Amino acid sequence: MDNTRPAAGIVKALRTLAGMSQRELAEASGVAASTIGRIESGAMDPSLETVSKLAAGAELGGRVVKTMTAEQLWGESAKLIPNPVMRTMCAHTAMAAADQVLEGFRLGTGYQPGQAVHPGDPFGKVLAWLWLTDRAAAMLTLADFCAQLRDHGRDPAPVTLDDVLAGLTFAMPARFPDAEFEALIAEARRMVPGMYGRPF
């Protein structure tokens, strides 16, 4: 079994972000639940037609998948987005979320230590997708968000990583699996503080 195959990540990400069980996705797509399980475990590589059915069933990215060749799809390591576009998207997502948070601080009472810092639902959706398809990019995007808050905040007390992680609880998709969220938080505590040279 090799669940590091790109197809495994794509199918799991589509299903998880849609908030569907394997059985629910099977009913919606017409692909057997046992086949979905084998794809997600890495036991088989699906055809492009099967991935297209699953994407359409999950109502996520179906049009993108259908217009790509199998070589392009697998060559992008489950991202479905070229690397330069992915980097730009991640940087913009982090910057936009930080700007929104900092503007909220300026218009309100400012940042208070111990206050959960909600990065916004769009940031949570992007972070969830990244976590399921490219964990390194997820950590880099989260670290970039923290760095933007640190470097551009005007409050006397710096925003802490703990407060950012507490805010993620409210930003992630509603049916993002608890086990994945706990793993994301643990990885963030391990990786993010050292990514920009100064601790958060």
PDB file of C-alpha atoms in Angstrom:
ATOM      1  CA  MET A   1       0.000   0.000   0.000  1.00  0.00           C
ATOM      2  CA  ASP A   2       1.265   3.466  -0.888  1.00  0.00           C
ATOM      3  CA  ASN A   3      -0.979   6.268   0.315  1.00  0.00           C
ATOM      4  CA  THR A   4       1.619   8.817  -0.820  1.00  0.00           C
ATOM      5  CA  ARG A   5       0.461   8.384  -4.432  1.00  0.00           C
ATOM      6  CA  PRO A   6      -0.958  11.672  -5.784  1.00  0.00           C
ATOM      7  CA  ALA A   7      -4.317  10.061  -6.585  1.00  0.00           C
ATOM      8  CA  ALA A   8      -4.756   9.053  -2.939  1.00  0.00           C
ATOM      9  CA  GLY A   9      -4.259  12.652  -1.826  1.00  0.00           C
ATOM     10  CA  ILE A  10      -6.542  14.101  -4.484  1.00  0.00           C
ATOM     11  CA  VAL A  11      -9.450  11.784  -3.763  1.00  0.00           C
ATOM     12  CA  LYS A  12      -9.131  12.080   0.012  1.00  0.00           C
ATOM     13  CA  ALA A  13      -8.933  15.887  -0.238  1.00  0.00           C
ATOM     14  CA  LEU A  14     -11.982  16.120  -2.505  1.00  0.00           C
ATOM     15  CA  ARG A  15     -14.007  13.855  -0.239  1.00  0.00           C
ATOM     16  CA  THR A  16     -12.884  15.417   3.047  1.00  0.00           C
ATOM     17  CA  LEU A  17     -13.456  19.009   1.970  1.00  0.00           C
ATOM     18  CA  ALA A  18     -16.898  18.023   0.699  1.00  0.00           C
ATOM     19  CA  GLY A  19     -17.575  16.556   4.154  1.00  0.00           C
ATOM     20  CA  MET A  20     -18.530  13.172   2.738  1.00  0.00           C
ATOM     21  CA  SER A  21     -17.894   9.618   3.843  1.00  0.00           C
ATOM     22  CA  GLN A  22     -16.611   7.111   1.302  1.00  0.00           C
ATOM     23  CA  ARG A  23     -20.116   5.646   1.101  1.00  0.00           C
ATOM     24  CA  GLU A  24     -21.698   9.069   0.508  1.00  0.00           C
ATOM     25  CA  LEU A  25     -19.192   9.875  -2.227  1.00  0.00           C
ATOM     26  CA  ALA A  26     -19.826   6.469  -3.786  1.00  0.00           C
ATOM     27  CA  GLU A  27     -23.564   7.160  -3.938  1.00  0.00           C
ATOM     28  CA  ALA A  28     -23.033  10.650  -5.392  1.00  0.00           C
ATOM     29  CA  SER A  29     -20.435   9.647  -7.982  1.00  0.00           C
ATOM     30  CA  GLY A  30     -21.449   6.142  -9.011  1.00  0.00           C
ATOM     31  CA  VAL A  31     -17.991   4.796  -8.074  1.00  0.00           C
ATOM     32  CA  ALA A  32     -18.021   1.846  -5.648  1.00  0.00           C
ATOM     33  CA  ALA A  33     -17.073   2.642  -2.044  1.00  0.00           C
ATOM     34  CA  SER A  34     -14.586  -0.237  -2.105  1.00  0.00           C
ATOM     35  CA  THR A  35     -12.885   1.369  -5.122  1.00  0.00           C
ATOM     36  CA  ILE A  36     -12.700   4.712  -3.331  1.00  0.00           C
ATOM     37  CA  GLY A  37     -11.132   2.979  -0.326  1.00  0.00           C
ATOM     38  CA  ARG A  38      -8.532   1.265  -2.514  1.00  0.00           C
ATOM     39  CA  ILE A  39      -7.666   4.560  -4.237  1.00  0.00           C
ATOM     40  CA  GLU A  40      -7.306   6.439  -0.933  1.00  0.00           C
ATOM     41  CA  SER A  41      -5.123   3.691   0.535  1.00  0.00           C
ATOM     42  CA  GLY A  42      -2.849   3.798  -2.511  1.00  0.00           C
ATOM     43  CA  ALA A  43      -3.702   0.234  -3.536  1.00  0.00           C
ATOM     44  CA  MET A  44      -4.762   1.351  -7.015  1.00  0.00           C
ATOM     45  CA  ASP A  45      -4.367   4.251  -9.414  1.00  0.00           C
ATOM     46  CA  PRO A  46      -7.713   5.383 -10.824  1.00  0.00           C
ATOM     47  CA  SER A  47      -8.365   6.354 -14.408  1.00  0.00           C
ATOM     48  CA  LEU A  48      -8.905  10.015 -15.212  1.00  0.00           C
ATOM     49  CA  GLU A  49     -12.571   9.153 -15.849  1.00  0.00           C
ATOM     50  CA  THR A  50     -12.907   7.755 -12.318  1.00  0.00           C
ATOM     51  CA  VAL A  51     -11.263  10.827 -10.758  1.00  0.00           C
ATOM     52  CA  SER A  52     -13.586  13.038 -12.811  1.00  0.00           C
ATOM     53  CA  LYS A  53     -16.639  11.137 -11.525  1.00  0.00           C
ATOM     54  CA  LEU A  54     -15.410  11.471  -7.945  1.00  0.00           C
ATOM     55  CA  ALA A  55     -14.714  15.185  -8.362  1.00  0.00           C
ATOM     56  CA  ALA A  56     -18.149  15.756  -9.869  1.00  0.00           C
ATOM     57  CA  GLY A  57     -19.718  13.730  -7.070  1.00  0.00           C
ATOM     58  CA  ALA A  58     -17.954  15.839  -4.478  1.00  0.00           C
ATOM     59  CA  GLU A  59     -18.936  18.991  -6.389  1.00  0.00           C
ATOM     60  CA  LEU A  60     -15.351  20.217  -6.100  1.00  0.00           C
ATOM     61  CA  GLY A  61     -13.069  20.892  -9.025  1.00  0.00           C
ATOM     62  CA  GLY A  62     -14.884  18.694 -11.505  1.00  0.00           C
ATOM     63  CA  ARG A  63     -14.380  21.071 -14.425  1.00  0.00           C
ATOM     64  CA  VAL A  64     -10.674  21.435 -13.660  1.00  0.00           C
ATOM     65  CA  VAL A  65     -10.105  17.691 -13.485  1.00  0.00           C
ATOM     66  CA  LYS A  66     -12.013  16.997 -16.694  1.00  0.00           C
ATOM     67  CA  THR A  67      -9.888  19.410 -18.743  1.00  0.00           C
ATOM     68  CA  MET A  68      -6.543  17.974 -17.613  1.00  0.00           C
ATOM     69  CA  THR A  69      -4.667  15.030 -19.055  1.00  0.00           C
ATOM     70  CA  ALA A  70      -3.667  12.205 -16.729  1.00  0.00           C
ATOM     71  CA  GLU A  71      -0.001  13.198 -17.082  1.00  0.00           C
ATOM     72  CA  GLN A  72      -0.749  16.783 -16.059  1.00  0.00           C
ATOM     73  CA  LEU A  73      -2.923  15.654 -13.183  1.00  0.00           C
ATOM     74  CA  TRP A  74      -0.410  13.245 -11.654  1.00  0.00           C
ATOM     75  CA  GLY A  75       2.542  15.492 -12.503  1.00  0.00           C
ATOM     76  CA  GLU A  76       1.240  18.254 -10.263  1.00  0.00           C
ATOM     77  CA  SER A  77       1.543  16.067  -7.160  1.00  0.00           C
ATOM     78  CA  ALA A  78      -2.151  16.306  -6.320  1.00  0.00           C
ATOM     79  CA  LYS A  79      -2.251  20.094  -6.305  1.00  0.00           C
ATOM     80  CA  LEU A  80      -4.150  20.638  -9.589  1.00  0.00           C
ATOM     81  CA  ILE A  81      -2.422  24.048  -9.612  1.00  0.00           C
ATOM     82  CA  PRO A  82       1.006  24.847 -11.134  1.00  0.00           C
ATOM     83  CA  ASN A  83       3.706  25.509  -8.515  1.00  0.00           C
ATOM     84  CA  PRO A  84       4.218  29.237  -9.327  1.00  0.00           C
ATOM     85  CA  VAL A  85       0.475  29.832  -9.082  1.00  0.00           C
ATOM     86  CA  MET A  86       0.322  27.833  -5.838  1.00  0.00           C
ATOM     87  CA  ARG A  87       3.102  29.931  -4.270  1.00  0.00           C
ATOM     88  CA  THR A  88       1.384  33.173  -5.303  1.00  0.00           C
ATOM     89  CA  MET A  89      -1.979  31.959  -4.006  1.00  0.00           C
ATOM     90  CA  CYS A  90      -0.499  30.947  -0.650  1.00  0.00           C
ATOM     91  CA  ALA A  91       1.345  34.252  -0.202  1.00  0.00           C
ATOM     92  CA  HIS A  92      -1.739  36.277  -1.118  1.00  0.00           C
ATOM     93  CA  THR A  93      -3.969  34.183   1.142  1.00  0.00           C
ATOM     94  CA  ALA A  94      -1.662  34.755   4.121  1.00  0.00           C
ATOM     95  CA  MET A  95      -1.341  38.486   3.413  1.00  0.00           C
ATOM     96  CA  ALA A  96      -5.071  39.043   2.881  1.00  0.00           C
ATOM     97  CA  ALA A  97      -5.974  37.146   6.054  1.00  0.00           C
ATOM     98  CA  ALA A  98      -3.400  39.079   8.102  1.00  0.00           C
ATOM     99  CA  ASP A  99      -4.623  42.412   6.687  1.00  0.00           C
ATOM    100  CA  GLN A 100      -8.182  41.504   7.680  1.00  0.00           C
ATOM    101  CA  VAL A 101      -7.141  40.556  11.216  1.00  0.00           C
ATOM    102  CA  LEU A 102      -4.985  43.664  11.699  1.00  0.00           C
ATOM    103  CA  GLU A 103      -7.747  45.922  10.373  1.00  0.00           C
ATOM    104  CA  GLY A 104     -10.103  44.327  12.890  1.00  0.00           C
ATOM    105  CA  PHE A 105      -7.616  45.098  15.663  1.00  0.00           C
ATOM    106  CA  ARG A 106      -7.329  48.729  14.515  1.00  0.00           C
ATOM    107  CA  LEU A 107     -11.095  49.239  14.350  1.00  0.00           C
ATOM    108  CA  GLY A 108     -11.781  47.419  17.618  1.00  0.00           C
ATOM    109  CA  THR A 109     -10.038  47.291  20.955  1.00  0.00           C
ATOM    110  CA  GLY A 110      -6.752  45.967  19.584  1.00  0.00           C
ATOM    111  CA  TYR A 111      -5.127  42.629  20.215  1.00  0.00           C
ATOM    112  CA  GLN A 112      -5.413  41.198  23.706  1.00  0.00           C
ATOM    113  CA  PRO A 113      -3.066  38.334  24.668  1.00  0.00           C
ATOM    114  CA  GLY A 114      -5.030  35.138  25.083  1.00  0.00           C
ATOM    115  CA  GLN A 115      -7.572  36.208  22.446  1.00  0.00           C
ATOM    116  CA  ALA A 116      -8.210  33.680  19.661  1.00  0.00           C
ATOM    117  CA  VAL A 117      -7.126  35.208  16.350  1.00  0.00           C
ATOM    118  CA  HIS A 118      -9.661  34.174  13.684  1.00  0.00           C
ATOM    119  CA  PRO A 119      -7.938  34.306  10.261  1.00  0.00           C
ATOM    120  CA  GLY A 120     -11.226  34.088   8.341  1.00  0.00           C
ATOM    121  CA  ASP A 121     -12.992  31.219   6.620  1.00  0.00           C
ATOM    122  CA  PRO A 122     -11.227  31.667   3.237  1.00  0.00           C
ATOM    123  CA  PHE A 123      -7.855  31.179   4.951  1.00  0.00           C
ATOM    124  CA  GLY A 124      -9.212  28.094   6.717  1.00  0.00           C
ATOM    125  CA  LYS A 125     -10.424  26.561   3.458  1.00  0.00           C
ATOM    126  CA  VAL A 126      -7.086  27.125   1.734  1.00  0.00           C
ATOM    127  CA  LEU A 127      -5.170  25.794   4.744  1.00  0.00           C
ATOM    128  CA  ALA A 128      -7.377  22.681   4.865  1.00  0.00           C
ATOM    129  CA  TRP A 129      -6.782  21.977   1.167  1.00  0.00           C
ATOM    130  CA  LEU A 130      -3.041  22.512   1.561  1.00  0.00           C
ATOM    131  CA  TRP A 131      -2.884  20.252   4.617  1.00  0.00           C
ATOM    132  CA  LEU A 132      -4.498  17.420   2.686  1.00  0.00           C
ATOM    133  CA  THR A 133      -2.368  17.857  -0.445  1.00  0.00           C
ATOM    134  CA  ASP A 134       0.939  19.522   0.535  1.00  0.00           C
ATOM    135  CA  ARG A 135       1.693  19.747   4.253  1.00  0.00           C
ATOM    136  CA  ALA A 136       4.904  21.715   3.777  1.00  0.00           C
ATOM    137  CA  ALA A 137       2.988  24.395   1.856  1.00  0.00           C
ATOM    138  CA  ALA A 138       0.352  24.434   4.602  1.00  0.00           C
ATOM    139  CA  MET A 139       2.988  25.111   7.258  1.00  0.00           C
ATOM    140  CA  LEU A 140       4.678  27.764   5.124  1.00  0.00           C
ATOM    141  CA  THR A 141       1.362  29.543   4.545  1.00  0.00           C
ATOM    142  CA  LEU A 142       0.520  29.459   8.250  1.00  0.00           C
ATOM    143  CA  ALA A 143       4.000  30.730   9.138  1.00  0.00           C
ATOM    144  CA  ASP A 144       3.652  33.508   6.556  1.00  0.00           C
ATOM    145  CA  PHE A 145       0.337  34.544   8.132  1.00  0.00           C
ATOM    146  CA  CYS A 146       1.971  34.653  11.574  1.00  0.00           C
ATOM    147  CA  ALA A 147       4.916  36.641  10.207  1.00  0.00           C
ATOM    148  CA  GLN A 148       2.578  39.194   8.607  1.00  0.00           C
ATOM    149  CA  LEU A 149       0.831  39.672  11.954  1.00  0.00           C
ATOM    150  CA  ARG A 150       4.167  39.981  13.744  1.00  0.00           C
ATOM    151  CA  ASP A 151       5.757  42.379  11.263  1.00  0.00           C
ATOM    152  CA  HIS A 152       2.772  44.676  10.634  1.00  0.00           C
ATOM    153  CA  GLY A 153       0.909  44.634  13.942  1.00  0.00           C
ATOM    154  CA  ARG A 154       0.742  47.899  15.911  1.00  0.00           C
ATOM    155  CA  ASP A 155      -0.324  46.493  19.255  1.00  0.00           C
ATOM    156  CA  PRO A 156       2.235  46.477  22.088  1.00  0.00           C
ATOM    157  CA  ALA A 157       1.861  42.743  22.702  1.00  0.00           C
ATOM    158  CA  PRO A 158       2.821  40.526  19.746  1.00  0.00           C
ATOM    159  CA  VAL A 159       0.292  38.003  18.499  1.00  0.00           C
ATOM    160  CA  THR A 160       1.221  34.542  19.758  1.00  0.00           C
ATOM    161  CA  LEU A 161       1.158  31.281  17.837  1.00  0.00           C
ATOM    162  CA  ASP A 162      -1.138  29.835  20.519  1.00  0.00           C
ATOM    163  CA  ASP A 163      -3.727  32.536  19.799  1.00  0.00           C
ATOM    164  CA  VAL A 164      -3.463  31.943  16.039  1.00  0.00           C
ATOM    165  CA  LEU A 165      -3.923  28.195  16.498  1.00  0.00           C
ATOM    166  CA  ALA A 166      -6.912  28.801  18.789  1.00  0.00           C
ATOM    167  CA  GLY A 167      -8.463  30.922  16.036  1.00  0.00           C
ATOM    168  CA  LEU A 168      -8.048  28.177  13.454  1.00  0.00           C
ATOM    169  CA  THR A 169     -10.750  26.231  15.287  1.00  0.00           C
ATOM    170  CA  PHE A 170     -13.285  28.720  13.904  1.00  0.00           C
ATOM    171  CA  ALA A 171     -11.804  29.013  10.406  1.00  0.00           C
ATOM    172  CA  MET A 172     -11.482  25.422   9.208  1.00  0.00           C
ATOM    173  CA  PRO A 173     -14.286  23.826   7.146  1.00  0.00           C
ATOM    174  CA  ALA A 174     -17.038  22.558   9.438  1.00  0.00           C
ATOM    175  CA  ARG A 175     -16.509  18.889   8.604  1.00  0.00           C
ATOM    176  CA  PHE A 176     -12.716  18.930   8.474  1.00  0.00           C
ATOM    177  CA  PRO A 177     -11.826  15.743  10.402  1.00  0.00           C
ATOM    178  CA  ASP A 178     -10.824  16.237  14.036  1.00  0.00           C
ATOM    179  CA  ALA A 179      -7.853  13.898  13.626  1.00  0.00           C
ATOM    180  CA  GLU A 180      -6.523  15.948  10.704  1.00  0.00           C
ATOM    181  CA  PHE A 181      -7.015  19.184  12.654  1.00  0.00           C
ATOM    182  CA  GLU A 182      -5.151  17.806  15.667  1.00  0.00           C
ATOM    183  CA  ALA A 183      -2.305  16.656  13.419  1.00  0.00           C
ATOM    184  CA  LEU A 184      -2.177  20.088  11.755  1.00  0.00           C
ATOM    185  CA  ILE A 185      -1.979  21.851  15.136  1.00  0.00           C
ATOM    186  CA  ALA A 186       0.768  19.515  16.363  1.00  0.00           C
ATOM    187  CA  GLU A 187       2.784  20.031  13.187  1.00  0.00           C
ATOM    188  CA  ALA A 188       2.301  23.806  13.415  1.00  0.00           C
ATOM    189  CA  ARG A 189       3.630  23.866  16.981  1.00  0.00           C
ATOM    190  CA  ARG A 190       6.663  21.909  15.809  1.00  0.00           C
ATOM    191  CA  MET A 191       7.399  23.718  12.539  1.00  0.00           C
ATOM    192  CA  VAL A 192       6.084  27.289  12.501  1.00  0.00           C
ATOM    193  CA  PRO A 193       8.173  28.902  15.283  1.00  0.00           C
ATOM    194  CA  GLY A 194      11.458  28.283  13.479  1.00  0.00           C
ATOM    195  CA  MET A 195      10.375  29.209   9.969  1.00  0.00           C
ATOM    196  CA  TYR A 196      11.076  32.937  10.113  1.00  0.00           C
ATOM    197  CA  GLY A 197      14.059  33.168  12.421  1.00  0.00           C
ATOM    198  CA  ARG A 198      12.203  34.693  15.347  1.00  0.00           C
ATOM    199  CA  PRO A 199       9.742  32.840  17.569  1.00  0.00           C
ATOM    200  CA  PHE A 200       6.046  33.678  17.635  1.00  0.00           C
TER     201      PHE A 200
END
